[in-house]
Coordinates of C-alpha atoms (C1' of nucleotides) in Angstrom, one line a residue:
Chain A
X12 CA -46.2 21.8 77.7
X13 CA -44.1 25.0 76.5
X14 CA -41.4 24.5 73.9
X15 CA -38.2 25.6 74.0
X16 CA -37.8 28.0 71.7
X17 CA -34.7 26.9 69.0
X18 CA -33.1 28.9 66.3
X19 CA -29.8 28.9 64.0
X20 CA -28.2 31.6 62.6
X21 CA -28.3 31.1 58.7
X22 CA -25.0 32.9 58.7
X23 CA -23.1 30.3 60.9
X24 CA -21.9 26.5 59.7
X25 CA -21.5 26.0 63.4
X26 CA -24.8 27.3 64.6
X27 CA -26.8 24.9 61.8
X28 CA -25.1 22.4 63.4
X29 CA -25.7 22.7 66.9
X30 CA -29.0 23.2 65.4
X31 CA -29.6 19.8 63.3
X32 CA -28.1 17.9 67.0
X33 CA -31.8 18.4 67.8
X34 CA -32.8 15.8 65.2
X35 CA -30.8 13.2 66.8
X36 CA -32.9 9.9 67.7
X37 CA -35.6 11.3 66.3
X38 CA -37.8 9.6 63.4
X39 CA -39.0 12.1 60.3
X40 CA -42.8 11.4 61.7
X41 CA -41.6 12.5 64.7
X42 CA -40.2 15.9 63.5
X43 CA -43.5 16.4 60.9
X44 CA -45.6 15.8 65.0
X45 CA -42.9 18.3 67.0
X46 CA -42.9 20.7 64.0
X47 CA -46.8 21.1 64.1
X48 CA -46.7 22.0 67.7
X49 CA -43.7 24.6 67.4
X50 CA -44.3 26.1 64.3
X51 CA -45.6 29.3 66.2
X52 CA -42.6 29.9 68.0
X53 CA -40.1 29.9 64.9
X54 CA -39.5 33.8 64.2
X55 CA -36.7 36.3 65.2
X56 CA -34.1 37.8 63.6
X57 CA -31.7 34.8 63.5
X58 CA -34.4 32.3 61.6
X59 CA -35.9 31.5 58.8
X60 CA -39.6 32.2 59.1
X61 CA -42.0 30.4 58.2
X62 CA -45.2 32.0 56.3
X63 CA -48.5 31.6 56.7
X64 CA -49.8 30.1 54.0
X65 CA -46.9 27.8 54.4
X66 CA -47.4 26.8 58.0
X67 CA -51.4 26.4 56.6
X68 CA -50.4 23.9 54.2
X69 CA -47.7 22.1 56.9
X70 CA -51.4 22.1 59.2
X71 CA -53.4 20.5 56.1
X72 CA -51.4 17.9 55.4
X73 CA -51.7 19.0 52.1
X74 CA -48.1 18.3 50.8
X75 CA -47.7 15.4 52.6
X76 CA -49.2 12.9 50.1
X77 CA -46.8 13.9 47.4
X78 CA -43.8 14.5 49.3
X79 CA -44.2 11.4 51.4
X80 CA -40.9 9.6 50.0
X81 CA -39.1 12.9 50.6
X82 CA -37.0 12.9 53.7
X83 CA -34.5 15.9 52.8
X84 CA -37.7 18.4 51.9
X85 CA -39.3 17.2 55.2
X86 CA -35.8 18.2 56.8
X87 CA -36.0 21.4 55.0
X88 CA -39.3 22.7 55.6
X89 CA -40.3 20.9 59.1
X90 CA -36.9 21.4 61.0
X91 CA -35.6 23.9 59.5
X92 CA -38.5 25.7 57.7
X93 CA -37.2 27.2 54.5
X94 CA -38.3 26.4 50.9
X95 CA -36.3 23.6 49.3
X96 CA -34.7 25.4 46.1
X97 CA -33.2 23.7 43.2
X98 CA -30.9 26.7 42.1
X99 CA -27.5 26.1 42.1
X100 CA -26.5 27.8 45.6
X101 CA -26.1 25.3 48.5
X102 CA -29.1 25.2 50.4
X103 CA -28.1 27.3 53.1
X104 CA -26.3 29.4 50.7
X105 CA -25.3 32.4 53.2
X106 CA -23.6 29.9 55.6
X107 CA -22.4 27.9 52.4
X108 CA -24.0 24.6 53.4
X109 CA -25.6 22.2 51.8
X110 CA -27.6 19.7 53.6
X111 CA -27.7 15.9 52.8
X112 CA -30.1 13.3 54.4
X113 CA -28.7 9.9 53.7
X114 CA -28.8 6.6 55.0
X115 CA -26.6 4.1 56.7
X116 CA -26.7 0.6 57.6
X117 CA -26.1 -1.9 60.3
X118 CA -23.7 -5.1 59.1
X119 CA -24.2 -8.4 61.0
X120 CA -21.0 -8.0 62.9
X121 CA -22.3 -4.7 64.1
X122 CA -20.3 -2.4 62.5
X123 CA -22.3 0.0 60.1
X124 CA -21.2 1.4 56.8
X125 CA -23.3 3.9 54.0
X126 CA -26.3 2.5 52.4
X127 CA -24.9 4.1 49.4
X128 CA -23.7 6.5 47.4
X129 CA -23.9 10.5 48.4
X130 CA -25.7 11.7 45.2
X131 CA -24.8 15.6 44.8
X132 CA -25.4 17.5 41.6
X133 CA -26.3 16.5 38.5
X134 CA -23.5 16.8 35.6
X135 CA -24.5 19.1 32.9
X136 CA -22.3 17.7 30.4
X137 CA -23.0 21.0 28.1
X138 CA -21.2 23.5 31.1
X139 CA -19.1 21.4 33.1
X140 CA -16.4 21.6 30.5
X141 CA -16.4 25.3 30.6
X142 CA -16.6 25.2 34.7
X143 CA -13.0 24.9 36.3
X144 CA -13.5 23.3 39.9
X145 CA -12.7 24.9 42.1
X146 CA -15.3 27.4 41.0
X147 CA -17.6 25.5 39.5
X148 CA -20.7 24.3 40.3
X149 CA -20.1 20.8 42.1
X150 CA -17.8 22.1 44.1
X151 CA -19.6 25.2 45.1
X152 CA -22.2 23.4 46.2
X153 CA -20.7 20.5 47.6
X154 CA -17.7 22.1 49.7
X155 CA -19.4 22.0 53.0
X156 CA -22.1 19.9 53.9
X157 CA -24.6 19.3 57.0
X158 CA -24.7 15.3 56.8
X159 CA -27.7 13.9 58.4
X160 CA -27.3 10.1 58.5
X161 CA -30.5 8.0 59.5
X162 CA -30.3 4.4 59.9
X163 CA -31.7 2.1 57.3
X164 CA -33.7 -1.1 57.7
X165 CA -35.5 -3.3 56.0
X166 CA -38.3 -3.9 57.6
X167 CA -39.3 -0.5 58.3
X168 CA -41.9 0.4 55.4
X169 CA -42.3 3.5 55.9
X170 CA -39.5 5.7 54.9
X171 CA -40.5 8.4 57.2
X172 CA -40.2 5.9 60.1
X173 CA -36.6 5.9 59.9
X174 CA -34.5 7.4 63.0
X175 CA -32.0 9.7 62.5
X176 CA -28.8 8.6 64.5
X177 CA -26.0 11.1 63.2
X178 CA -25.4 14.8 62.3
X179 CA -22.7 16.4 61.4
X180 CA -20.8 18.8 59.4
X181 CA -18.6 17.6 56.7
X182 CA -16.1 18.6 54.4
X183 CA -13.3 16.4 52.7
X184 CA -9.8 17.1 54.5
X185 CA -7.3 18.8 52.0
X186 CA -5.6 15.1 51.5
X187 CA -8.9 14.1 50.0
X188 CA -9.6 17.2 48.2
X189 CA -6.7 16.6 46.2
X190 CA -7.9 13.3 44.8
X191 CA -11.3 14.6 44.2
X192 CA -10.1 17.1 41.7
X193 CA -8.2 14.4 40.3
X194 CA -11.6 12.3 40.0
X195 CA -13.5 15.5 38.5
X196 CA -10.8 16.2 36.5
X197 CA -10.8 12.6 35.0
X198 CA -14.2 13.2 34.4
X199 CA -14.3 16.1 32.8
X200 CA -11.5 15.2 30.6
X201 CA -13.7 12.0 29.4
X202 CA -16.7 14.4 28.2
X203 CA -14.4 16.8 26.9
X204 CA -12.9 13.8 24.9
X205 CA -16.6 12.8 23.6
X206 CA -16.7 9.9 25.6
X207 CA -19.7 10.8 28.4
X208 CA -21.7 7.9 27.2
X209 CA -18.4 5.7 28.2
X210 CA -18.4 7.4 31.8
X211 CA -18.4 4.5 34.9
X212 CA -18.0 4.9 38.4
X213 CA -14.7 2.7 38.4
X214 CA -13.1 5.7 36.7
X215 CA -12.2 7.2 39.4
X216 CA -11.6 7.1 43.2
X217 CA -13.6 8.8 45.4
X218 CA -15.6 11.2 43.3
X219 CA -17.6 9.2 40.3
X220 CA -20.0 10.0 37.7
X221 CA -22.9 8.1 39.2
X222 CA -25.8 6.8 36.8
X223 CA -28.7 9.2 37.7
X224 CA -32.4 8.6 35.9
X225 CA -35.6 7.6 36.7
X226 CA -35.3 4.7 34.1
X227 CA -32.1 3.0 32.2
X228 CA -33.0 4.2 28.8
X229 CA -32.7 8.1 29.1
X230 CA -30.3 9.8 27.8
X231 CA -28.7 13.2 27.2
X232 CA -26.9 15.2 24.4
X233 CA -22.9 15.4 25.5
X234 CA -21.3 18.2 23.4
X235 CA -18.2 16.7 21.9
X236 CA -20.1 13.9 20.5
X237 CA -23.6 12.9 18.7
X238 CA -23.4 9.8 20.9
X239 CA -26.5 10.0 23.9
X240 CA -25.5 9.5 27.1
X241 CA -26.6 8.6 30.2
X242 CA -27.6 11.0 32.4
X243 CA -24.9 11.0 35.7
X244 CA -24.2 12.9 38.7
X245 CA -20.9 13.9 41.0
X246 CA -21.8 11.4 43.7
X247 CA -18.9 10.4 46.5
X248 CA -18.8 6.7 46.2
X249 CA -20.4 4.6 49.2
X250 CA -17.1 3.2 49.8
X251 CA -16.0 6.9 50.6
X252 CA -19.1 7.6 52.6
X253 CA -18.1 4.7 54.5
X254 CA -14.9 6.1 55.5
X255 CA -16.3 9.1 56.4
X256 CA -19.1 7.6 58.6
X257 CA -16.6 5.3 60.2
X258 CA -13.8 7.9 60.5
X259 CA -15.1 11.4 60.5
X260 CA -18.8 11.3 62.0
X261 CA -18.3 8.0 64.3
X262 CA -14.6 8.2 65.3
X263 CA -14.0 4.6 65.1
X264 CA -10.8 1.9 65.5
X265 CA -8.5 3.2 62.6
X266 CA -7.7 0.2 61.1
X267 CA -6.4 1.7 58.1
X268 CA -3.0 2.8 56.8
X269 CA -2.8 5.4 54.4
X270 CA -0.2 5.4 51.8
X271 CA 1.7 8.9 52.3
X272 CA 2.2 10.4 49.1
X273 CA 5.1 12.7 48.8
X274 CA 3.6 15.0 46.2
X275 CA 0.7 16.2 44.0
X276 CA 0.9 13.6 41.6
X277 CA -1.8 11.6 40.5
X278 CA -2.4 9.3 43.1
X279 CA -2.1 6.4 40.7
X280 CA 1.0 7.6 39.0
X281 CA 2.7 7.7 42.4
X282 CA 1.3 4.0 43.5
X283 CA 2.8 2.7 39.7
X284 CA 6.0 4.3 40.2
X285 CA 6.4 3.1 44.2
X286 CA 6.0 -0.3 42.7
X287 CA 8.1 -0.4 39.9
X288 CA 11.0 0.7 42.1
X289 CA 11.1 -2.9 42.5
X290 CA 10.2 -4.8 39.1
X291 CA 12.2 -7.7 38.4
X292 CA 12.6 -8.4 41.5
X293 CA 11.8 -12.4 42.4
X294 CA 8.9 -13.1 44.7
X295 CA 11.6 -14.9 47.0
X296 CA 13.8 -12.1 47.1
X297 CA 11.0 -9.7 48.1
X298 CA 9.4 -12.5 50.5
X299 CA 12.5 -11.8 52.3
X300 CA 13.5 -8.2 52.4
X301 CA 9.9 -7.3 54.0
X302 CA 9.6 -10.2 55.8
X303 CA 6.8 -12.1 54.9
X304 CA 6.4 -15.5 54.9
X305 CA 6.6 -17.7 51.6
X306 CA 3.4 -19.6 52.5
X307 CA 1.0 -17.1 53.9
X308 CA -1.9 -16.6 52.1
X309 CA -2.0 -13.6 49.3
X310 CA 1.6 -13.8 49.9
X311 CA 1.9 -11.8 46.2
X312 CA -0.7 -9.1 46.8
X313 CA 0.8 -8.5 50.5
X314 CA 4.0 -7.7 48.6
X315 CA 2.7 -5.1 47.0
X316 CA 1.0 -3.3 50.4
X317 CA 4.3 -3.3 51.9
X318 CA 6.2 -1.4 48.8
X319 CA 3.5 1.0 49.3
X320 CA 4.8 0.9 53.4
X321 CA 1.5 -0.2 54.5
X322 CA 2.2 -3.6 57.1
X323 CA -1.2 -5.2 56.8
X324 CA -3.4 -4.9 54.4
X325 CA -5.8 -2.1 54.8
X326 CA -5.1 0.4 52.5
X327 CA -7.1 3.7 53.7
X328 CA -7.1 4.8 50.3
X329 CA -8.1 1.4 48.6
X330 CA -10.9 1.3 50.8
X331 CA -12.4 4.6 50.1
X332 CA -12.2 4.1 46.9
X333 CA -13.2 0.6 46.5
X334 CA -10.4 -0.5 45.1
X335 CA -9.5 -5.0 44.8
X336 CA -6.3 -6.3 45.1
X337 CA -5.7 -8.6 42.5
X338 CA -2.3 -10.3 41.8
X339 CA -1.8 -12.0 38.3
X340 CA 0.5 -14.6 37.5
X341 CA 1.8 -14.9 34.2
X342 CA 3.7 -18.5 32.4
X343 CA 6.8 -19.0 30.8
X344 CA 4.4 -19.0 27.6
X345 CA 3.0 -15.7 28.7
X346 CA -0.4 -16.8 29.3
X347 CA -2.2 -16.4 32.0
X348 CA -2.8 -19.7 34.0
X349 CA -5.8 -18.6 36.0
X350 CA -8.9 -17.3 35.4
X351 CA -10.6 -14.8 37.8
X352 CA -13.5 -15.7 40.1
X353 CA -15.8 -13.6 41.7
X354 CA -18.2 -14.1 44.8
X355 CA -20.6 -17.1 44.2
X356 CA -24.3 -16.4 43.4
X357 CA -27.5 -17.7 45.4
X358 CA -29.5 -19.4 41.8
X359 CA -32.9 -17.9 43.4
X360 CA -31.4 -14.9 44.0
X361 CA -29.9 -14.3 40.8
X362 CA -33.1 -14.7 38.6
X363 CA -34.6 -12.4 40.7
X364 CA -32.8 -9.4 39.3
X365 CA -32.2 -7.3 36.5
X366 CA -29.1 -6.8 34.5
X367 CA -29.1 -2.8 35.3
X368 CA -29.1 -3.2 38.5
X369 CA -27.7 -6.7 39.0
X370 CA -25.2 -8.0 41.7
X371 CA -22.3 -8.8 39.2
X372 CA -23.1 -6.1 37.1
X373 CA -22.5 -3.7 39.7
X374 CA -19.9 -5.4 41.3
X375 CA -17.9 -4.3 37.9
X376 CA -19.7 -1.1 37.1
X377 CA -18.3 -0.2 40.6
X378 CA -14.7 -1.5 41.5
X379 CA -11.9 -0.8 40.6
X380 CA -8.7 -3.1 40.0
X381 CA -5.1 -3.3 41.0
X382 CA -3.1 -5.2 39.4
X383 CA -0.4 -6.9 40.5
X384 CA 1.7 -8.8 38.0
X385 CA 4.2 -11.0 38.0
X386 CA 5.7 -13.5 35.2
X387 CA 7.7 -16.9 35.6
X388 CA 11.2 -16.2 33.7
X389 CA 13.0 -18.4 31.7
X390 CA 14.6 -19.9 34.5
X391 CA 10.6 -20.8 36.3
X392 CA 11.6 -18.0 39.1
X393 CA 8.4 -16.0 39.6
X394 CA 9.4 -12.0 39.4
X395 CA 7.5 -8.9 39.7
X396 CA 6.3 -6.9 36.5
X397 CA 4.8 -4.4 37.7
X398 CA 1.3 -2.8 38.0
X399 CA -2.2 -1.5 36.7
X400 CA -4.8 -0.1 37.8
X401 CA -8.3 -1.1 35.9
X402 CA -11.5 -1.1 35.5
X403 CA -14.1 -3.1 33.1
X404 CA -14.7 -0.9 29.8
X405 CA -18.3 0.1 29.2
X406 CA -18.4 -2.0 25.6
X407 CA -17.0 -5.1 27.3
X408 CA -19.4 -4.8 30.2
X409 CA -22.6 -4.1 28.5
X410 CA -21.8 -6.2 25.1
X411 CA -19.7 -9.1 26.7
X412 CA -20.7 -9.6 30.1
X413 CA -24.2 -8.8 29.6
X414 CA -25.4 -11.4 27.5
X415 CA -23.7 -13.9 29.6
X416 CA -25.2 -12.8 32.6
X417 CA -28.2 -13.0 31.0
X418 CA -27.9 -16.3 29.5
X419 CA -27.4 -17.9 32.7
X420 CA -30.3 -16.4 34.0
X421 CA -32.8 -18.0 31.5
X422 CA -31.0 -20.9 31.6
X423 CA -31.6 -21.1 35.4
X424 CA -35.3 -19.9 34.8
X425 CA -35.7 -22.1 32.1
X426 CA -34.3 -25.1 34.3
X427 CA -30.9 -25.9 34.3
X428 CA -29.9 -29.3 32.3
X429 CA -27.3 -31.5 34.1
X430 CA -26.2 -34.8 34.6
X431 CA -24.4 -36.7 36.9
X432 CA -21.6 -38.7 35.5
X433 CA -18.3 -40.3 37.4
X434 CA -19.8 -37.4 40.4
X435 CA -19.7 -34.2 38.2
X436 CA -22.2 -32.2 37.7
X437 CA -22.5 -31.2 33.9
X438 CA -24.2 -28.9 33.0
X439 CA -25.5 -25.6 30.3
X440 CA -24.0 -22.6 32.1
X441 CA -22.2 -20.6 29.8
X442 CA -19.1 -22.0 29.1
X443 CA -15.5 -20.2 28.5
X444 CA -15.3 -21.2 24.9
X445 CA -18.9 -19.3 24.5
X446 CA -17.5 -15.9 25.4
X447 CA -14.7 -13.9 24.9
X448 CA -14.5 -12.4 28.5
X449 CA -16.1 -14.3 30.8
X450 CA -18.3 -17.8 32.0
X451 CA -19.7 -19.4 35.1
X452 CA -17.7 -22.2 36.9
X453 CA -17.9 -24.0 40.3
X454 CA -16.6 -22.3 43.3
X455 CA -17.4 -24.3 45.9
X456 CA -15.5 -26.4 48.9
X457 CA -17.0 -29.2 46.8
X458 CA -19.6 -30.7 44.9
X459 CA -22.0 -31.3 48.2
X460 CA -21.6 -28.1 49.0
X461 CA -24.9 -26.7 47.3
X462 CA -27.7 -23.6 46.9
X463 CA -31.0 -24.9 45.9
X464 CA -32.1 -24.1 42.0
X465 CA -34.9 -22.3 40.9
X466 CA -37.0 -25.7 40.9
X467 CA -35.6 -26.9 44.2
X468 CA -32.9 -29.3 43.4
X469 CA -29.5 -28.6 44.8
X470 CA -26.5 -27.8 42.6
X471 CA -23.1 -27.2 43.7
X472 CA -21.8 -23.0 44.0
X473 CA -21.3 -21.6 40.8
X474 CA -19.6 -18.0 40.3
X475 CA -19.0 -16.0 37.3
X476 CA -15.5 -15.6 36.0
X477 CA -13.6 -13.8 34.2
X478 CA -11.7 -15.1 31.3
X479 CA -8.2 -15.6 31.8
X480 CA -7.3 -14.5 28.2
X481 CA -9.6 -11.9 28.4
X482 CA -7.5 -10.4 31.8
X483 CA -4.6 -11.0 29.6
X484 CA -6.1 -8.6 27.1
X485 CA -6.6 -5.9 29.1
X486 CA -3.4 -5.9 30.4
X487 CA -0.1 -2.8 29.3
X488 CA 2.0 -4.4 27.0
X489 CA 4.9 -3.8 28.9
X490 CA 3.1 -6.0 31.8
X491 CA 3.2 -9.4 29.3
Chain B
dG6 C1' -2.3 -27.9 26.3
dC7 C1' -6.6 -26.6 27.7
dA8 C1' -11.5 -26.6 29.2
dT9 C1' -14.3 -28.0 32.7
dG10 C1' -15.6 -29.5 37.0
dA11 C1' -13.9 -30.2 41.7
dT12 C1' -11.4 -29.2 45.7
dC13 C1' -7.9 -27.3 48.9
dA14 C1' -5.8 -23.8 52.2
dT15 C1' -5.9 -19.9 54.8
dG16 C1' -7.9 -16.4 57.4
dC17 C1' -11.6 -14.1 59.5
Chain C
dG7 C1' -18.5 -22.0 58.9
dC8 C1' -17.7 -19.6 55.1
dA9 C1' -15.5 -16.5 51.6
dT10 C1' -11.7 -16.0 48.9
dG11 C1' -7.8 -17.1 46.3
dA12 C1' -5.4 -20.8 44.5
dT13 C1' -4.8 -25.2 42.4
dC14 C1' -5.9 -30.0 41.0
dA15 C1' -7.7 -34.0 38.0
dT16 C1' -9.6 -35.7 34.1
dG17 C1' -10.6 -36.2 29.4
dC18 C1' -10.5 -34.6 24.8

DNA sequence: GCATGATCATGC
DNA sequence: GCATGATCATGC
């Protein structure tokens, strides 16, 4: 069978691309099989070539043990045929691209999003705050890539069974690049403030400084303080990559508004400002002037999407930057009268996993908030505030939520104590006089509705909340 | 008045 | 049918 000789010119985005289209249904076993058959036939002026002792090595297997797990240096070397690097050029450095294997996912109603996060160079805390960004490293590297998506599933063991479905070029349009230097610059301003150890991905939109380490306990010097910190990397959050997958690489429905800013403000700045164009207004008053119904459902969040001229309530940018709606409601008494619940928990599930890389604690580690918050006056009319945006602090997450994340997890493993009296269920889950910031609480349709515990009795849905004086807490004085 | 457990209403 | 946001009921 002859094979059709293929090449790219390493000068040419465009030609690597047209290129990479070859991998296209193909699994990474498959390319390792093709690549031993057609490894004679790479050489001209236009290609990388391969050497001997290289293609010996391909033959023998010999790398193949170690490298196994390694789909992007099986990319490299068997499509492609160059030398994975680790300098600090893009790996195609004459064509300025770097290439990125990553994986998506298929969701039950069939639509498919990223698996996660697009990890793509590590932060040297000790030089990115002499680096300015456009001409510093991240952004050298990361200004055009070749994305090759391959779809992830579960039961597939082997990783280099996977299949490759997309490829494409990819770099952020000039709408998106503006928020990203926002992001870095958020960053950088953090370790330049001493604060690297209190860096979290909620920080920022669609860049964040992603945790990056083999194991939760390394850490690295930061220079403008003694405190270690974790080590992180400029990754574009999986909420962005899910954009891009859905929007860029697979053309898809456009469900999304976007809310136009008018300038080169922080995006934030602008979103507080739209919104406060309209503080004291009553929720009635607004009900009416956009036209929403008093009884629909998120009637007080809704108000706040169409101030920002978006009619449903898809925000483009909320999405790709995993952003939650949350509207607050504050008494007369200026308390709080709810407290904030979160998705409910499978009990066998939970004691399953590990705080690091837990379900709730990466729920908070990774979203970020917008408030929306309104108080009752005088009079009990119900009036807008204004806004925040948020995310959980470090300390509070690590030293509040933790050990009450934790505590319900022994407590389940340990076998939960309850009793039936008058048809409620009490019980020793963390209560909200226990913590400061948060507890877990029924959320449920009611008390048949049920997961099975640990040592297979039912119990009705619990969630973890957060603490309505806590949210109160976190809140701008001039919200309260 | 508030903590705790239970449940409702809406929308997908 | 279920997730999510919102609210209720009871007892201290």
């Amino acid at each position: 069978m002859a094979e059709e000789l293929q090449s790219y010119n390493i000068y040419d985005p465009k030609s690597i691309e047209t290129y990479a289209k070859g991998l296209i249904n193909k699994t990474f076993s498959q390319v390792i099989k093709e690549d031993q058959k057609s490894i004679y036939l790479i050489s001209g002026d236009n290609s990388h070539i391969v050497s001997e002792d290289r293609y010996d090595m391909h033959i023998a297997g010999k790398e193949d043990k170690k490298n196994k797990g390694n789909l992007g240096q099986i990319i490299e070397e068997r499509y492609f045929h160059y030398k994975c690097n680790s300098d600090s050029r893009p790996d195609f450095h004459e064509a300025g691209v770097e290439l990125k294997v990553t994986p998506y996912k298929q969701n039950r109603d069939g639509s498919i999003s990223a698996k996660e996060r697009l990890v793509l160079t590590m932060i040297d805390y000790g030089q990115v705050v002499n680096e300015k960004f456009e001409t510093g490293h991240f952004w050298t590297k990361s200004k055009l890539l070749l994305l090759i998506y391959y779809l992830y599933k579960p039961e597939i063991k082997q990783r280099i069974d996977y299949k490759i479905g997309f490829v494409s070029l990819f770099t952020p349009s000039k709408k998106d690049i503006v928020i990203i230097r926002q992001d870095y610059n958020i960053i950088v301003d953090k370790i330049k403030a001493g604060k690297a150890h209190e860096l979290s991905e909620a920080d920022t939109m669609y860049l964040s400084a992603a945790p990056k380490a083999s194991s939760s306990k390394v850490r690295r010097r930061q220079p403008f303080s003694d405190i270690p910190a974790k080590p992180r990397a400029f990754a574009y959050k999986s909420s962005y990559m899910t954009f891009v997958l859905n929007n860029y690489i697979v053309p898809g429905k456009g469900t999304y508004e976007s809310i136009e800013t008018d300038s080169d403000k922080p995006f934030e700045q602008y979103v507080a400002e739209k919104i406060n164009r309209y503080k004291g207004r009553s929720v009635e008053e607004l009900a009416s002037t956009f036209d929403l119904s008093k009884k629909q459902k998120n009637l007080e969040s809704n108000i706040a999407f169409r101030i920002l001229g978006i009619t449903g309530n898809k925000a483009e940018e909320f999405a790709k930057a995993n952003i939650v709606v949350k509207a607050i409601r504050i008494g007369k008494n200026g308390k709080i009268k709810e407290n904030m619940s979160f998705p409910t928990f499978k009990f066998k599930e939970l004691i399953k996993e590990d705080w690091d890389d837990s379900t709730f604690g990466n729920y908070l580690r990774e979203t970020r908030f917008f408030f929306v918050v309104y108080k009752y006056d005088d009079m009990d009319v119900l009036r807008l505030k204004g806004c925040q945006f948020w995310n959980i602090p470090y300390d509070d997450l690590e030293n509040g939520v933790r050990p009450v994340w934790e505590k319900t997890v022994s407590i389940l493993k340990n076998g939960l104590e309850f009793e039936i009296r008058d048809g409620k269920h009490y019980n020793n889950f963390p209560k909200q006089t226990e913590s400061y910031i948060c507890h877990v609480r029924p959320h449920a349709q009611n008390s048949k509705d049920t997961y099975e515990l640990p040592d297979g009795r039912q119990f009705p849905k619990q969630c973890f909340w957060l603490n309505n004086t806590y949210i109160l807490s976190q809140l701008n004085d001039e919200l309260k």
